[in-house]
Amino acid sequence: WDARSLELKYTFAEHDGWIRKLVVHGKRLFSCSYDSTVKVWDIATLTCERTLKLPQRAESVCVWNDFVFVGADDARIWAFPDGDDKSVAVLKEHKLAVLAMAANDDLVFSGSFSGAIKIFGQTREESD
């Protein structure tokens, strides 16, 4: 949408399931879907750069440093190096679906269906 005119500018229609989350990071849009994928879109060219595939439904997504983190329906968090479509780590700290994710300069936060929020990364004291 054009924020000023509210005119529809374009439609991305490549997912085969519900869109659960959208995250803009830099010049890219990340769309997280129940089709078990996260698509990485180039906002300037309106093209899909790549698709990250999971074995479970993708519930949430965030970008931190050089990684894309994807929270899944099966309570796991998948870590993908930015620019790669192969996961390098799987975090298994939650007991239920990971529904929300966010990041700041130092930490990644994840929220679960259970009501728990988990925090990953280095605190400022550890990084000194």
XYZ file of C-alpha atoms in Angstrom:
128
model
C 0.000 0.000 0.000
C 1.039 3.572 -0.601
C 0.841 5.070 2.903
C -0.282 8.484 1.660
C -2.886 7.539 -0.953
C -3.767 4.065 0.430
C -3.456 2.812 -3.141
C -2.551 -0.856 -3.594
C 0.872 -1.037 -5.249
C 1.573 -4.769 -5.658
C 0.529 -8.226 -4.465
C 2.931 -11.060 -3.634
C 1.072 -14.353 -4.069
C 3.626 -17.166 -3.864
C 2.756 -18.745 -0.499
C 0.451 -21.782 -0.340
C -0.727 -21.146 3.216
C -1.718 -18.449 5.664
C 0.734 -15.612 6.138
C 1.576 -15.521 9.852
C 4.109 -12.695 10.118
C 5.736 -9.968 8.035
C 9.055 -8.348 8.937
C 10.839 -5.588 7.041
C 14.596 -5.496 7.482
C 16.579 -3.067 5.349
C 15.432 -3.425 1.747
C 13.852 -6.845 2.241
C 10.509 -8.204 3.372
C 10.340 -11.562 5.167
C 6.991 -13.399 4.988
C 6.368 -16.309 7.316
C 3.679 -18.830 6.347
C 1.766 -21.937 7.345
C 3.111 -23.526 4.152
C 6.299 -24.164 6.215
C 8.325 -21.480 4.458
C 9.732 -18.010 4.907
C 10.105 -16.069 1.689
C 12.671 -13.296 1.384
C 11.485 -10.517 -0.926
C 13.507 -7.710 -2.464
C 11.269 -4.679 -1.921
C 12.866 -2.613 -4.717
C 12.540 -5.251 -7.456
C 9.382 -6.951 -6.056
C 10.966 -10.385 -6.487
C 11.434 -13.364 -4.202
C 15.175 -13.747 -3.510
C 14.905 -17.123 -1.832
C 12.714 -19.467 0.182
C 13.651 -20.897 3.575
C 11.998 -24.278 4.149
C 11.111 -25.826 7.486
C 9.751 -29.283 8.376
C 6.941 -27.599 10.379
C 4.662 -24.584 9.940
C 6.493 -21.264 10.267
C 4.907 -19.098 12.967
C 7.306 -16.160 13.464
C 10.457 -14.597 12.051
C 13.099 -12.026 12.984
C 16.442 -10.901 11.605
C 19.428 -10.442 13.919
C 22.966 -9.623 12.791
C 23.675 -12.049 9.935
C 20.941 -14.561 10.796
C 17.272 -15.127 10.064
C 15.493 -16.840 12.978
C 12.230 -18.674 12.345
C 9.928 -19.837 15.134
C 7.985 -22.984 14.301
C 4.769 -24.723 15.221
C 6.781 -27.570 16.818
C 8.374 -25.258 19.462
C 11.752 -25.056 17.695
C 13.601 -22.005 16.403
C 15.580 -22.416 13.200
C 18.645 -20.246 12.486
C 19.566 -19.503 8.865
C 22.666 -17.522 7.902
C 21.541 -14.462 5.948
C 21.936 -15.283 2.261
C 21.725 -19.056 2.779
C 18.720 -21.379 2.631
C 20.218 -24.096 4.879
C 19.616 -23.957 8.620
C 22.776 -24.082 10.745
C 21.198 -24.402 14.187
C 17.979 -25.426 15.865
C 17.091 -24.026 19.289
C 14.844 -26.273 21.381
C 14.122 -24.210 24.485
C 10.331 -23.817 24.178
C 7.681 -26.421 24.954
C 4.964 -25.071 22.608
C 4.758 -23.174 19.288
C 6.999 -20.087 18.960
C 4.488 -17.389 18.009
C 6.508 -14.173 18.345
C 10.106 -13.102 17.780
C 12.002 -9.824 18.029
C 15.615 -8.696 18.242
C 17.722 -5.750 19.317
C 21.472 -5.177 18.897
C 22.455 -7.853 21.422
C 19.577 -10.262 21.949
C 16.887 -12.350 20.257
C 13.551 -12.691 22.063
C 11.018 -15.447 21.429
C 7.523 -15.875 22.792
C 5.679 -19.157 22.985
C 2.068 -20.338 23.082
C 2.877 -21.409 26.661
C 3.260 -17.768 27.731
C 7.047 -18.006 28.139
C 9.513 -15.500 26.680
C 13.041 -16.795 26.076
C 16.080 -14.571 25.513
C 19.094 -15.670 23.438
C 22.437 -13.992 22.758
C 25.108 -12.213 24.706
C 24.343 -9.672 27.387
C 26.456 -6.511 27.351
C 28.535 -7.789 30.295
C 29.399 -11.039 28.467
C 30.458 -9.253 25.284
C 32.949 -6.900 27.022
